[in-house]
mmCIF file of C-alpha atoms in Angstrom:
data_model
loop_
_atom_site.group_PDB
_atom_site.id
_atom_site.type_symbol
_atom_site.label_atom_id
_atom_site.label_comp_id
_atom_site.label_asym_id
_atom_site.label_seq_id
_atom_site.Cartn_x
_atom_site.Cartn_y
_atom_site.Cartn_z
ATOM 1 C CA MET A 8 139.773 149.338 138.539
ATOM 2 C CA LYS A 9 137.796 146.774 136.514
ATOM 3 C CA PRO A 10 135.128 144.739 138.328
ATOM 4 C CA ALA A 11 135.814 141.010 138.494
ATOM 5 C CA LYS A 12 133.798 138.705 136.252
ATOM 6 C CA ILE A 13 130.752 137.360 138.055
ATOM 7 C CA LYS A 14 130.014 133.715 137.345
ATOM 8 C CA THR A 15 126.497 133.165 138.714
ATOM 9 C CA ALA A 16 123.236 135.073 138.484
ATOM 10 C CA ALA A 17 122.868 135.006 142.280
ATOM 11 C CA ALA A 18 126.328 136.461 142.758
ATOM 12 C CA ALA A 19 125.586 139.102 140.129
ATOM 13 C CA ALA A 20 122.370 140.080 141.889
ATOM 14 C CA LEU A 21 124.114 140.234 145.254
ATOM 15 C CA PHE A 22 126.933 142.299 143.760
ATOM 16 C CA THR A 23 124.459 144.672 142.100
ATOM 17 C CA VAL A 24 122.452 145.136 145.308
ATOM 18 C CA GLY A 25 125.655 145.546 147.313
ATOM 19 C CA MET A 26 126.778 148.300 144.955
ATOM 20 C CA GLY A 27 123.511 150.168 145.584
ATOM 21 C CA LEU A 28 122.450 149.979 141.955
ATOM 22 C CA VAL A 29 119.127 148.254 142.629
ATOM 23 C CA SER A 30 116.838 147.830 145.593
ATOM 24 C CA ALA A 31 114.446 145.106 146.666
ATOM 25 C CA SER A 32 111.960 144.043 144.023
ATOM 26 C CA ASP A 33 108.921 146.265 143.662
ATOM 27 C CA SER A 34 106.579 143.541 144.897
ATOM 28 C CA GLN A 35 108.580 142.908 148.063
ATOM 29 C CA ALA A 36 109.009 146.617 148.691
ATOM 30 C CA ALA A 37 105.221 146.951 148.576
ATOM 31 C CA GLY A 38 104.795 144.034 150.981
ATOM 32 C CA ASN A 39 103.817 141.334 148.520
ATOM 33 C CA GLY A 40 105.581 138.103 147.786
ATOM 34 C CA CYS A 41 105.501 134.371 147.311
ATOM 35 C CA GLY A 42 107.444 131.558 148.898
ATOM 36 C CA GLY A 43 107.209 128.899 151.537
ATOM 37 C CA ALA A 44 105.151 129.021 154.697
ATOM 38 C CA SER A 45 105.154 126.897 157.814
ATOM 39 C CA TRP A 46 103.110 127.000 161.007
ATOM 40 C CA TYR A 47 103.920 127.042 164.686
ATOM 41 C CA ALA A 48 102.011 126.780 167.957
ATOM 42 C CA LEU A 49 104.342 127.788 170.765
ATOM 43 C CA SER A 50 103.224 129.411 173.995
ATOM 44 C CA SER A 51 106.185 131.747 174.344
ATOM 45 C CA LYS A 52 106.246 135.514 173.883
ATOM 46 C CA THR A 53 106.436 136.851 170.353
ATOM 47 C CA ALA A 54 108.894 139.500 169.190
ATOM 48 C CA SER A 55 106.130 142.107 169.608
ATOM 49 C CA GLY A 56 105.912 141.234 173.315
ATOM 50 C CA GLU A 57 102.534 139.507 173.280
ATOM 51 C CA ARG A 58 102.083 135.851 174.158
ATOM 52 C CA MET A 59 101.754 133.519 171.162
ATOM 53 C CA ASN A 60 98.236 132.133 170.883
ATOM 54 C CA ALA A 61 97.860 129.348 168.328
ATOM 55 C CA ALA A 62 94.094 130.014 168.141
ATOM 56 C CA HIS A 63 94.564 133.586 166.836
ATOM 57 C CA LEU A 64 95.096 134.487 163.179
ATOM 58 C CA THR A 65 98.665 135.768 163.484
ATOM 59 C CA ALA A 66 101.966 135.320 161.691
ATOM 60 C CA ALA A 67 105.690 135.955 161.779
ATOM 61 C CA HIS A 68 107.444 137.902 159.020
ATOM 62 C CA ARG A 69 111.053 139.092 158.863
ATOM 63 C CA SER A 70 110.420 142.773 158.157
ATOM 64 C CA LEU A 71 106.762 143.810 158.019
ATOM 65 C CA LYS A 72 105.704 146.173 160.803
ATOM 66 C CA PHE A 73 103.925 144.607 163.797
ATOM 67 C CA GLY A 74 100.167 144.958 163.400
ATOM 68 C CA THR A 75 100.271 144.775 159.593
ATOM 69 C CA LYS A 76 97.366 142.771 158.140
ATOM 70 C CA VAL A 77 98.389 140.356 155.404
ATOM 71 C CA GLN A 78 96.289 138.120 153.167
ATOM 72 C CA VAL A 79 97.983 134.734 152.712
ATOM 73 C CA THR A 80 96.855 132.397 149.916
ATOM 74 C CA ASN A 81 97.771 128.715 149.621
ATOM 75 C CA LYS A 82 98.819 128.277 145.970
ATOM 76 C CA ARG A 83 97.819 124.599 145.926
ATOM 77 C CA ASN A 84 94.160 125.014 146.899
ATOM 78 C CA GLY A 85 93.456 128.763 146.568
ATOM 79 C CA LYS A 86 92.322 129.141 150.194
ATOM 80 C CA SER A 87 93.131 132.479 151.847
ATOM 81 C CA VAL A 88 93.311 133.898 155.357
ATOM 82 C CA VAL A 89 94.032 137.375 156.716
ATOM 83 C CA VAL A 90 96.599 137.409 159.528
ATOM 84 C CA ARG A 91 98.165 140.071 161.737
ATOM 85 C CA ILE A 92 101.964 140.215 161.943
ATOM 86 C CA ASN A 93 103.067 139.945 165.586
ATOM 87 C CA ASP A 94 106.361 138.050 165.429
ATOM 88 C CA ARG A 95 109.666 137.815 163.540
ATOM 89 C CA GLY A 96 110.706 134.900 161.373
ATOM 90 C CA PRO A 97 110.837 132.528 159.660
ATOM 91 C CA PHE A 98 114.549 131.892 159.735
ATOM 92 C CA ILE A 99 114.626 128.967 157.317
ATOM 93 C CA ARG A 100 115.740 129.518 153.713
ATOM 94 C CA GLY A 101 112.873 129.646 151.223
ATOM 95 C CA ARG A 102 110.208 130.465 153.789
ATOM 96 C CA VAL A 103 108.646 133.912 153.823
ATOM 97 C CA ILE A 104 106.066 133.617 156.600
ATOM 98 C CA ASP A 105 105.241 131.488 159.642
ATOM 99 C CA LEU A 106 101.547 131.152 160.444
ATOM 100 C CA SER A 107 99.741 130.389 163.680
ATOM 101 C CA LYS A 108 98.088 126.974 163.814
ATOM 102 C CA ALA A 109 94.631 128.545 163.365
ATOM 103 C CA ALA A 110 95.739 130.427 160.241
ATOM 104 C CA ALA A 111 97.427 127.327 158.816
ATOM 105 C CA SER A 112 94.248 125.347 159.415
ATOM 106 C CA ARG A 113 92.168 127.906 157.488
ATOM 107 C CA ILE A 114 94.301 127.477 154.365
ATOM 108 C CA GLY A 115 94.637 123.700 154.640
ATOM 109 C CA MET A 116 98.294 123.223 155.517
ATOM 110 C CA ILE A 117 98.202 121.612 158.977
ATOM 111 C CA ARG A 118 98.847 118.069 157.792
ATOM 112 C CA SER A 119 101.672 118.951 155.394
ATOM 113 C CA GLY A 120 103.270 121.450 157.798
ATOM 114 C CA THR A 121 104.394 123.686 154.955
ATOM 115 C CA ALA A 122 102.857 125.184 151.839
ATOM 116 C CA SER A 123 103.724 127.310 148.860
ATOM 117 C CA ILE A 124 101.937 130.632 149.391
ATOM 118 C CA CYS A 125 101.617 134.173 148.131
ATOM 119 C CA TYR A 126 100.928 137.068 150.460
ATOM 120 C CA GLN A 127 99.701 140.621 150.043
ATOM 121 C CA VAL A 128 99.637 143.445 152.572
ATOM 122 C CA ILE A 129 96.076 144.581 153.281
ATOM 123 C CA ASN A 130 97.040 147.491 155.579
ATOM 124 C CA SER A 131 100.057 148.517 157.625
#
Protein backbone atom coordinates (compact mmCIF):
# COMPACT_ATOMS: atom_id res chain seq x y z
CA MET A 1 0.00 0.00 0.00
CA LYS A 2 1.43 3.38 -1.04
CA PRO A 3 1.15 6.28 1.43
CA ALA A 4 -1.03 9.16 0.25
CA LYS A 5 0.68 12.36 -0.87
CA ILE A 6 0.95 14.84 1.97
CA LYS A 7 0.28 18.43 0.97
CA THR A 8 1.47 20.50 3.94
CA ALA A 9 4.56 20.46 6.13
CA ALA A 10 2.41 20.33 9.27
CA ALA A 11 0.49 17.33 7.98
CA ALA A 12 3.77 15.66 7.01
CA ALA A 13 5.18 16.22 10.49
CA LEU A 14 2.02 14.91 12.12
CA PHE A 15 2.02 11.88 9.82
CA THR A 16 5.70 11.19 10.55
CA VAL A 17 5.20 11.46 14.32
CA GLY A 18 2.05 9.35 14.11
CA MET A 19 3.99 6.64 12.29
CA GLY A 20 6.53 6.56 15.14
CA LEU A 21 9.40 7.59 12.89
CA VAL A 22 10.39 10.64 14.93
CA SER A 23 9.84 11.85 18.46
CA ALA A 24 9.54 15.27 20.03
CA SER A 25 12.34 17.67 19.17
CA ASP A 26 15.51 17.26 21.19
CA SER A 27 15.07 20.65 22.85
CA GLN A 28 11.52 19.91 23.99
CA ALA A 29 12.47 16.43 25.13
CA ALA A 30 15.15 18.00 27.33
CA GLY A 31 12.65 20.51 28.73
CA ASN A 32 13.65 23.56 26.74
CA GLY A 33 11.55 25.57 24.36
CA CYS A 34 10.27 28.89 23.13
CA GLY A 35 6.80 30.23 22.55
CA GLY A 36 4.15 32.40 24.09
CA ALA A 37 3.57 32.99 27.77
CA SER A 38 0.70 34.53 29.67
CA TRP A 39 0.08 35.14 33.37
CA TYR A 40 -2.72 34.35 35.76
CA ALA A 41 -3.63 35.20 39.35
CA LEU A 42 -6.46 32.91 40.41
CA SER A 43 -7.04 31.74 43.96
CA SER A 44 -8.16 28.24 43.08
CA LYS A 45 -6.27 24.98 43.60
CA THR A 46 -3.62 24.07 41.07
CA ALA A 47 -3.33 20.68 39.38
CA SER A 48 -0.66 19.74 41.95
CA GLY A 49 -3.21 20.24 44.74
CA GLU A 50 -1.75 23.40 46.26
CA ARG A 51 -3.60 26.70 46.32
CA MET A 52 -2.53 29.17 43.62
CA ASN A 53 -0.67 32.12 45.11
CA ALA A 54 -0.05 34.96 42.67
CA ALA A 55 2.80 36.25 44.88
CA HIS A 56 4.87 33.05 44.46
CA LEU A 57 7.19 32.36 41.53
CA THR A 58 5.24 29.47 40.00
CA ALA A 59 4.02 28.42 36.58
CA ALA A 60 1.82 26.04 34.64
CA HIS A 61 3.25 23.76 31.94
CA ARG A 62 1.52 20.97 30.01
CA SER A 63 3.98 18.16 30.72
CA LEU A 64 6.89 19.06 33.00
CA LYS A 65 6.87 17.27 36.35
CA PHE A 66 5.48 19.20 39.33
CA GLY A 67 8.32 20.78 41.29
CA THR A 68 10.55 21.25 38.23
CA LYS A 69 12.47 24.55 38.31
CA VAL A 70 12.46 26.40 35.01
CA GLN A 71 14.24 29.58 33.95
CA VAL A 72 11.95 31.74 31.79
CA THR A 73 13.41 34.58 29.71
CA ASN A 74 11.39 37.35 28.06
CA LYS A 75 12.80 37.57 24.51
CA ARG A 76 11.87 41.25 24.16
CA ASN A 77 13.82 42.59 27.15
CA GLY A 78 16.12 39.72 28.21
CA LYS A 79 14.76 39.60 31.78
CA SER A 80 14.66 36.15 33.40
CA VAL A 81 12.97 34.49 36.36
CA VAL A 82 13.17 30.99 37.84
CA VAL A 83 9.76 29.44 38.53
CA ARG A 84 8.53 26.15 39.98
CA ILE A 85 6.00 24.15 37.96
CA ASN A 86 2.89 23.49 40.08
CA ASP A 87 0.02 23.54 37.58
CA ARG A 88 -1.05 22.31 34.14
CA GLY A 89 -1.64 24.54 31.14
CA PRO A 90 -1.69 26.69 29.16
CA PHE A 91 -4.43 25.42 26.91
CA ILE A 92 -4.24 28.15 24.28
CA ARG A 93 -2.48 27.48 20.96
CA GLY A 94 0.99 29.01 20.73
CA ARG A 95 1.48 29.35 24.47
CA VAL A 96 3.97 27.13 26.24
CA ILE A 97 3.79 28.38 29.83
CA ASP A 98 1.50 30.33 32.16
CA LEU A 99 3.25 32.36 34.85
CA SER A 100 2.08 33.59 38.23
CA LYS A 101 1.58 37.35 38.46
CA ALA A 102 4.79 37.72 40.51
CA ALA A 103 6.84 35.84 37.90
CA ALA A 104 5.28 37.84 35.06
CA SER A 105 6.11 41.06 36.89
CA ARG A 106 9.78 40.04 37.23
CA ILE A 107 10.15 39.67 33.46
CA GLY A 108 8.12 42.75 32.56
CA MET A 109 4.99 41.29 31.00
CA ILE A 110 2.19 42.40 33.34
CA ARG A 111 0.96 45.27 31.19
CA SER A 112 1.01 43.36 27.90
CA GLY A 113 -0.44 40.18 29.44
CA THR A 114 1.58 37.96 27.12
CA ALA A 115 5.17 37.72 25.96
CA SER A 116 7.39 35.73 23.66
CA ILE A 117 9.66 33.68 25.92
CA CYS A 118 12.20 30.89 25.98
CA TYR A 119 12.46 28.49 28.89
CA GLN A 120 15.06 26.05 30.15
CA VAL A 121 14.76 23.39 32.83
CA ILE A 122 17.12 24.08 35.73
CA ASN A 123 16.33 20.86 37.66
CA SER A 124 13.54 18.30 37.74
